[in-house]
PDB file of C-alpha atoms in Angstrom:
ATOM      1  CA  UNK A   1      -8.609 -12.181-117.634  1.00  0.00           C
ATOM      2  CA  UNK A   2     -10.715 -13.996-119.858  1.00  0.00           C
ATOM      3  CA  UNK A   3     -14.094 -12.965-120.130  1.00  0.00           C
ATOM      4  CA  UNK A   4     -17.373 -14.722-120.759  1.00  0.00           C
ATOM      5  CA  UNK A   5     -18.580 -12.186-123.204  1.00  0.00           C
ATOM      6  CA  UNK A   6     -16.314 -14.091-125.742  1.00  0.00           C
ATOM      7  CA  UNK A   7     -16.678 -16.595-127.677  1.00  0.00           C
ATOM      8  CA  UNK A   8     -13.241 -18.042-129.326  1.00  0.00           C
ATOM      9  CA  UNK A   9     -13.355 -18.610-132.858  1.00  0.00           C
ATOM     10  CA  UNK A  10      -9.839 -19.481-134.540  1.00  0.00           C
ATOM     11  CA  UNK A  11      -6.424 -17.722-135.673  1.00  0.00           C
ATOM     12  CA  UNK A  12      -7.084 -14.823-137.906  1.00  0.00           C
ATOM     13  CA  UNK A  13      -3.546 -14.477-138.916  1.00  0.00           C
ATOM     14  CA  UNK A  14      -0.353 -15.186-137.708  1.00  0.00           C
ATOM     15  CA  UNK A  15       3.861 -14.701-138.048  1.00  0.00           C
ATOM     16  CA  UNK A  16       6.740 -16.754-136.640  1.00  0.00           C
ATOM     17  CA  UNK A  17       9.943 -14.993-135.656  1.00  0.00           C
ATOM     18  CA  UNK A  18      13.140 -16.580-134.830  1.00  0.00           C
ATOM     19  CA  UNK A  19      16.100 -14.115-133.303  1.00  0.00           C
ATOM     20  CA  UNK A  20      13.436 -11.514-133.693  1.00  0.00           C
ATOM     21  CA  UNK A  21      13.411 -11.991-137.170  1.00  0.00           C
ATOM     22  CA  UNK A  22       9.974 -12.924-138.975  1.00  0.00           C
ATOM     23  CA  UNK A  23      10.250 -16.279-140.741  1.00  0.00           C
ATOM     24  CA  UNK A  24       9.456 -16.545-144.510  1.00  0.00           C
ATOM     25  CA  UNK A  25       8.864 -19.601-146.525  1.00  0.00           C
ATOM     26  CA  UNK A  26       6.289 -21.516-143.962  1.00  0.00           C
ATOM     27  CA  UNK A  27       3.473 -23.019-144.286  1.00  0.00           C
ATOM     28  CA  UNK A  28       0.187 -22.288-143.307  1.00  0.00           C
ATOM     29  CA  UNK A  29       0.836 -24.389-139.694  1.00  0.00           C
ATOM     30  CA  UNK A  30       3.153 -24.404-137.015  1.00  0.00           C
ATOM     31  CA  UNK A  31       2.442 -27.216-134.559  1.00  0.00           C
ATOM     32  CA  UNK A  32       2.749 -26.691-130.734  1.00  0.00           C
ATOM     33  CA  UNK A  33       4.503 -29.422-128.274  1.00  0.00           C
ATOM     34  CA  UNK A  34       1.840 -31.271-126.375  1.00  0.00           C
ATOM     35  CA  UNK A  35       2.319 -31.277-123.016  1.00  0.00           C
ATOM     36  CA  UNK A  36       2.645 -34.233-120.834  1.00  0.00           C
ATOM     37  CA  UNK A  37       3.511 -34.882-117.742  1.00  0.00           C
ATOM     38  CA  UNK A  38       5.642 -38.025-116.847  1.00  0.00           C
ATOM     39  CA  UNK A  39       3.367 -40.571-114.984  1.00  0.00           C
ATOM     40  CA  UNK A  40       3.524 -43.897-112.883  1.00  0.00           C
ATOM     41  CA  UNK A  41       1.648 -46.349-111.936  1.00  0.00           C
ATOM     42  CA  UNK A  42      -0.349 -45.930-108.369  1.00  0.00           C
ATOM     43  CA  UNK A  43      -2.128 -49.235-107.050  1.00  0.00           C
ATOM     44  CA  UNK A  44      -2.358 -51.210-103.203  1.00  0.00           C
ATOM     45  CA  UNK A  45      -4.250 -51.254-100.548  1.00  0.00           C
ATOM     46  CA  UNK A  46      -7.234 -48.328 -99.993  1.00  0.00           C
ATOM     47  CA  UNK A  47      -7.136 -48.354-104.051  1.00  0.00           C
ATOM     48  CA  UNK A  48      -9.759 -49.924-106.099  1.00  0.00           C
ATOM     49  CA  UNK A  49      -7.245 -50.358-109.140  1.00  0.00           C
ATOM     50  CA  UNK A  50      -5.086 -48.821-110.903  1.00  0.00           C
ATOM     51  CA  UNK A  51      -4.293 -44.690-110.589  1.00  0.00           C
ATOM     52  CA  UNK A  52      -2.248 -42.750-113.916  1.00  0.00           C
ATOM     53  CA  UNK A  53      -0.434 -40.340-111.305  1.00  0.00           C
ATOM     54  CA  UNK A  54       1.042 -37.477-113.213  1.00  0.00           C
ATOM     55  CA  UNK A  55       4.742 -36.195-111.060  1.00  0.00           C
ATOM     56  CA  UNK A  56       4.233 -32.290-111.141  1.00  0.00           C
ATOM     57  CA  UNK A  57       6.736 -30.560-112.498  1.00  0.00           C
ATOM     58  CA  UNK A  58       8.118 -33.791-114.857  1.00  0.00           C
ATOM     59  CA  UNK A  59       7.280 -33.459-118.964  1.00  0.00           C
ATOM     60  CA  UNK A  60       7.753 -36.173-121.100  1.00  0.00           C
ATOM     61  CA  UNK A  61      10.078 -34.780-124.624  1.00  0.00           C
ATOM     62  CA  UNK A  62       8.499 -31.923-125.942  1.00  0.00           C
ATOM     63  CA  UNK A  63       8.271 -31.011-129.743  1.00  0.00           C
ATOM     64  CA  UNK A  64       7.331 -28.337-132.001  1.00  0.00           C
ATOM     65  CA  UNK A  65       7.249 -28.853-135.855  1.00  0.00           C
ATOM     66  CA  UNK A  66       7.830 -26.368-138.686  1.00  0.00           C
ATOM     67  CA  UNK A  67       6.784 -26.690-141.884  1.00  0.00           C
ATOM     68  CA  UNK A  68       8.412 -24.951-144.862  1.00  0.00           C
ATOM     69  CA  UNK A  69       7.567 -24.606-148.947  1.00  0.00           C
ATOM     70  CA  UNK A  70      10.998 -24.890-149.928  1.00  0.00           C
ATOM     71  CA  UNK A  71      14.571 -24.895-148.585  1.00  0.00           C
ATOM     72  CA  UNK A  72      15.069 -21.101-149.463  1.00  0.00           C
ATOM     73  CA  UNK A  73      13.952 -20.179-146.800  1.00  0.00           C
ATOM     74  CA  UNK A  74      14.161 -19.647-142.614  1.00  0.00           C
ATOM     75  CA  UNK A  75      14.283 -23.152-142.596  1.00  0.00           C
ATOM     76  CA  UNK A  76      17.850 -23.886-142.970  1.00  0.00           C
ATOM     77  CA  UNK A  77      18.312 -20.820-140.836  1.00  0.00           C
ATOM     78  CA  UNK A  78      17.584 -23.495-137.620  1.00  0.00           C
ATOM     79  CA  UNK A  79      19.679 -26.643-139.029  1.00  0.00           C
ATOM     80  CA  UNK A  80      22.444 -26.060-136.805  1.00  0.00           C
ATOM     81  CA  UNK A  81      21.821 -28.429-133.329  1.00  0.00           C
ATOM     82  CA  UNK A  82      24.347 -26.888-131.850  1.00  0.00           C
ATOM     83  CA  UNK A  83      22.501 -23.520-131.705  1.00  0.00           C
ATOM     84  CA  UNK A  84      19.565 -22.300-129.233  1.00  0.00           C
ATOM     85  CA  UNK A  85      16.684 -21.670-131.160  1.00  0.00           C
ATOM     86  CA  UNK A  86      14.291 -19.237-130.181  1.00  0.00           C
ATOM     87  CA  UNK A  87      11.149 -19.067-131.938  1.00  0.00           C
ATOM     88  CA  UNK A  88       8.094 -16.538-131.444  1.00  0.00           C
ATOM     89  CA  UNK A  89       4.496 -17.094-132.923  1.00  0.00           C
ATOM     90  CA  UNK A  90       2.239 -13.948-132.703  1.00  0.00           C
ATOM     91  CA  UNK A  91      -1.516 -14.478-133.531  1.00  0.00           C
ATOM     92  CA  UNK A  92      -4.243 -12.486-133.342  1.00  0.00           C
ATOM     93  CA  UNK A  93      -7.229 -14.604-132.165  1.00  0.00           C
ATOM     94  CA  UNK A  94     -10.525 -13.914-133.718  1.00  0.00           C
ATOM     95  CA  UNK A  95     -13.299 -13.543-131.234  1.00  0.00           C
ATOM     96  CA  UNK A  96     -17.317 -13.244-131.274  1.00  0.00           C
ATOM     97  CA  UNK A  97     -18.107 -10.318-128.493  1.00  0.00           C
ATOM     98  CA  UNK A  98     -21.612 -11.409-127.877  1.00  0.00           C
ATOM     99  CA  UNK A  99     -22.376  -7.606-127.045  1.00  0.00           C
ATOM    100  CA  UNK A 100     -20.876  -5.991-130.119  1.00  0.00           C
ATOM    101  CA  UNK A 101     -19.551  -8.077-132.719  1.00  0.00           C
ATOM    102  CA  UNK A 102     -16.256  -9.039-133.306  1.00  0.00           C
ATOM    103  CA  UNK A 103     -13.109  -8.550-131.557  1.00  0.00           C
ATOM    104  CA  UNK A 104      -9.175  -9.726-131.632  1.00  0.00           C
ATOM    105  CA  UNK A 105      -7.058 -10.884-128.580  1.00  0.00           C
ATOM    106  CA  UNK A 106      -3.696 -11.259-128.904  1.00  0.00           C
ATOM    107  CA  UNK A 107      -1.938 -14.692-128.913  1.00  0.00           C
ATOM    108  CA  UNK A 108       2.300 -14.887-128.089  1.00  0.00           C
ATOM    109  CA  UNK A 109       3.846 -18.463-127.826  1.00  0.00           C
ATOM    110  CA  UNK A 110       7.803 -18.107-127.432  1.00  0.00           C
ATOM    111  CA  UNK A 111       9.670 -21.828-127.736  1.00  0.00           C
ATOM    112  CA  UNK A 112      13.313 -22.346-126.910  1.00  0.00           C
ATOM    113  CA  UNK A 113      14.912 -25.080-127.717  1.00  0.00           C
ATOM    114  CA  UNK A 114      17.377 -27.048-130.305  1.00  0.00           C
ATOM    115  CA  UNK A 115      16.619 -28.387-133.701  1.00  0.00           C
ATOM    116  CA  UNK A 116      15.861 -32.057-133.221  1.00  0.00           C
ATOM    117  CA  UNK A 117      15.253 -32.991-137.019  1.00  0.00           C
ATOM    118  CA  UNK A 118      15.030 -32.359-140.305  1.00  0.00           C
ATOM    119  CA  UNK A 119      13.210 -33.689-143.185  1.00  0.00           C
ATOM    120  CA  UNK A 120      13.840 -31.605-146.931  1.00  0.00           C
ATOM    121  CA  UNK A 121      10.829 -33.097-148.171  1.00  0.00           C
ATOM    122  CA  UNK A 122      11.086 -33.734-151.717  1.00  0.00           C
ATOM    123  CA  UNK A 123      11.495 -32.394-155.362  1.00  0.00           C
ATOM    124  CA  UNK A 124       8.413 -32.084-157.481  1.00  0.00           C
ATOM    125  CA  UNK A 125       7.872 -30.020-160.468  1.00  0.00           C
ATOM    126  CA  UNK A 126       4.820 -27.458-159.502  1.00  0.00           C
ATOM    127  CA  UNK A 127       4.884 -28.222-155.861  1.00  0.00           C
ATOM    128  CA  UNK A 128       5.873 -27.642-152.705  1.00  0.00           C
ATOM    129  CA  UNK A 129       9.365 -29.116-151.591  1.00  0.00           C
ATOM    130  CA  UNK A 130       7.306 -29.316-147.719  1.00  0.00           C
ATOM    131  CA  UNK A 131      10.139 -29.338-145.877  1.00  0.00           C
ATOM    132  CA  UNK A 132       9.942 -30.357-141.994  1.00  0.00           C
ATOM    133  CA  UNK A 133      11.967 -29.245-138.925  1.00  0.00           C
ATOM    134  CA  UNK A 134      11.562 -30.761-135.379  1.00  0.00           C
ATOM    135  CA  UNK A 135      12.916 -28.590-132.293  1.00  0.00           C
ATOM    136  CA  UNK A 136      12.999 -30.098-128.815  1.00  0.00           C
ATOM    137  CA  UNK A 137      11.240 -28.050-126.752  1.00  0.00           C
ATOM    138  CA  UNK A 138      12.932 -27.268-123.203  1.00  0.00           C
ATOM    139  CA  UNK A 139      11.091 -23.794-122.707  1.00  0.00           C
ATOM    140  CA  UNK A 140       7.281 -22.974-123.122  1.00  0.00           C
ATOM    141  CA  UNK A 141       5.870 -19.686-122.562  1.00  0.00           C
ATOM    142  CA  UNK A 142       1.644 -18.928-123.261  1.00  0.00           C
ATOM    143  CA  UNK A 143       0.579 -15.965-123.363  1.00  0.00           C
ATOM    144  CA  UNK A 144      -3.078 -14.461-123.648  1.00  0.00           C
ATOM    145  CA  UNK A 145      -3.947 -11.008-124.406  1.00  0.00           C
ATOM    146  CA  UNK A 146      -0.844  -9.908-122.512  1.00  0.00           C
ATOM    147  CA  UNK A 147      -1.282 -12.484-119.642  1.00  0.00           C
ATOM    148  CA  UNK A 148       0.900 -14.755-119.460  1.00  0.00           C
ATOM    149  CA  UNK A 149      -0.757 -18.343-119.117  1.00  0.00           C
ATOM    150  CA  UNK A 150       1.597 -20.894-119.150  1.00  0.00           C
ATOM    151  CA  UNK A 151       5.670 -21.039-118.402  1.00  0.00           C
ATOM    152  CA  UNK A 152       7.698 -24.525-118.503  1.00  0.00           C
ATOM    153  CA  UNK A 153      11.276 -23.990-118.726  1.00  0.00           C
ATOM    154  CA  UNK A 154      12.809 -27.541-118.080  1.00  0.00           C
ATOM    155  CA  UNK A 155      16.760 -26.022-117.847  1.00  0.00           C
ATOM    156  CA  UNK A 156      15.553 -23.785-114.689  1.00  0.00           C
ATOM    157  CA  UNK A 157      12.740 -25.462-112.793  1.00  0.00           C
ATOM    158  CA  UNK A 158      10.221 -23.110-113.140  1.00  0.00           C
ATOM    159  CA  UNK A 159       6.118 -24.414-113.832  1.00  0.00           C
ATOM    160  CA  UNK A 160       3.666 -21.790-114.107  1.00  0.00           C
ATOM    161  CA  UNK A 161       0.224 -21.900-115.097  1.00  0.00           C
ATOM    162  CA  UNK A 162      -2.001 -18.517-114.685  1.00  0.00           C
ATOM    163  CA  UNK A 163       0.261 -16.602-112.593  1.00  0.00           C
ATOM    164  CA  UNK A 164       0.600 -19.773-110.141  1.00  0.00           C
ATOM    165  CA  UNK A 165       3.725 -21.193-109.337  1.00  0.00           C
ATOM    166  CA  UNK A 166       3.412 -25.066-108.902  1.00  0.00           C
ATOM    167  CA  UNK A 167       6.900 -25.750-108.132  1.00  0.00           C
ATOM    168  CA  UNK A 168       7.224 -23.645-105.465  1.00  0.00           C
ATOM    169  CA  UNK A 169       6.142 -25.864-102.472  1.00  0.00           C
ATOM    170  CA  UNK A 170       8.672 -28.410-103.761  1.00  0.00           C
ATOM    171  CA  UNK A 171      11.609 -26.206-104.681  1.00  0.00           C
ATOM    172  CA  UNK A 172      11.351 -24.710-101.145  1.00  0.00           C
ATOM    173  CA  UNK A 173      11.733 -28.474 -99.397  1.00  0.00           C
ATOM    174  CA  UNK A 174      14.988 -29.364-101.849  1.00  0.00           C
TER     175      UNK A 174
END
């Protein structure tokens, strides 16, 4: 459980992992999918306009990006689409304890999914080639000092957000 007595600050430090194995030649981010849920339109009678209803359980496409220095690297390790990727970040998380200093929680985001694109950036004397690959995200999993926050895994039907099952009403009727 979270507790009050924190204050959260930023990433301290970080690796990425794929197949277990830590990643080498990336850059100093790894962006996370947004998450959105697919919505329509509500409106009629009893409503005073227009409603954004989101459908529980529906995500729009899903992406996480990688960004590499050059091409020797872990980055053509994932340019095969017809291959699962699975991907771990593990963070520590840099946190004022308002009763004795500092203190580090522990941050684990594990993304499955399949390589979606791939940009080899370009050739420049000096410089980075900043390479970019694009997986499609089909499973999400958060977790929190050991708590696990978050779980979307599209292939299976499962939605889970702190320890609560939000599919489960509506996988029990179907």
């Amino acid at each position: 459980m979270i507790s009050n007595n924190f204050v959260p600050e930023k990433i301290n430090e970080y690796n990425v992992y794929t197949n277990g194995t830590k990643m080498i030649g990336l850059t100093e981010e790894v962006a996370l999918p947004e998450i959105k849920m697919k919505s329509s339109t509500v409106e009629g009678p009893g409503i005073k306009g227009e409603i954004d209803s989101p459908t529980i359980g529906q995500f729009e496409s899903m992406e996480a990006t990688l960004k590499f220095r050059t091409l020797y690297s872990s980055a053509t390790d994932l340019l095969d689409p017809t291959a699962t990727q699975n991907l771990t970040l593990r963070a520590a998380q840099q946190v004022l304890d308002r009763t004795s200093g500092y203190a580090f929680k522990s941050l684990r985001v594990v993304l499955g999914g399949r390589t979606k694109s791939f940009n080899p950036g370009k050739v420049q004397r000096g410089e980075s080639m900043d390479a970019e690959l694009t997986v499609e995200v089909t499973y999400y999993m958060v977790e929190v000092d050991g708590q696990q926050v978050l779980l979307i895994d599209k292939l299976n039907d499962v939605y889970i957000v702190n320890g609560k099952d939000l599919l489960a009403t509506i996988n029990s009727m179907i």
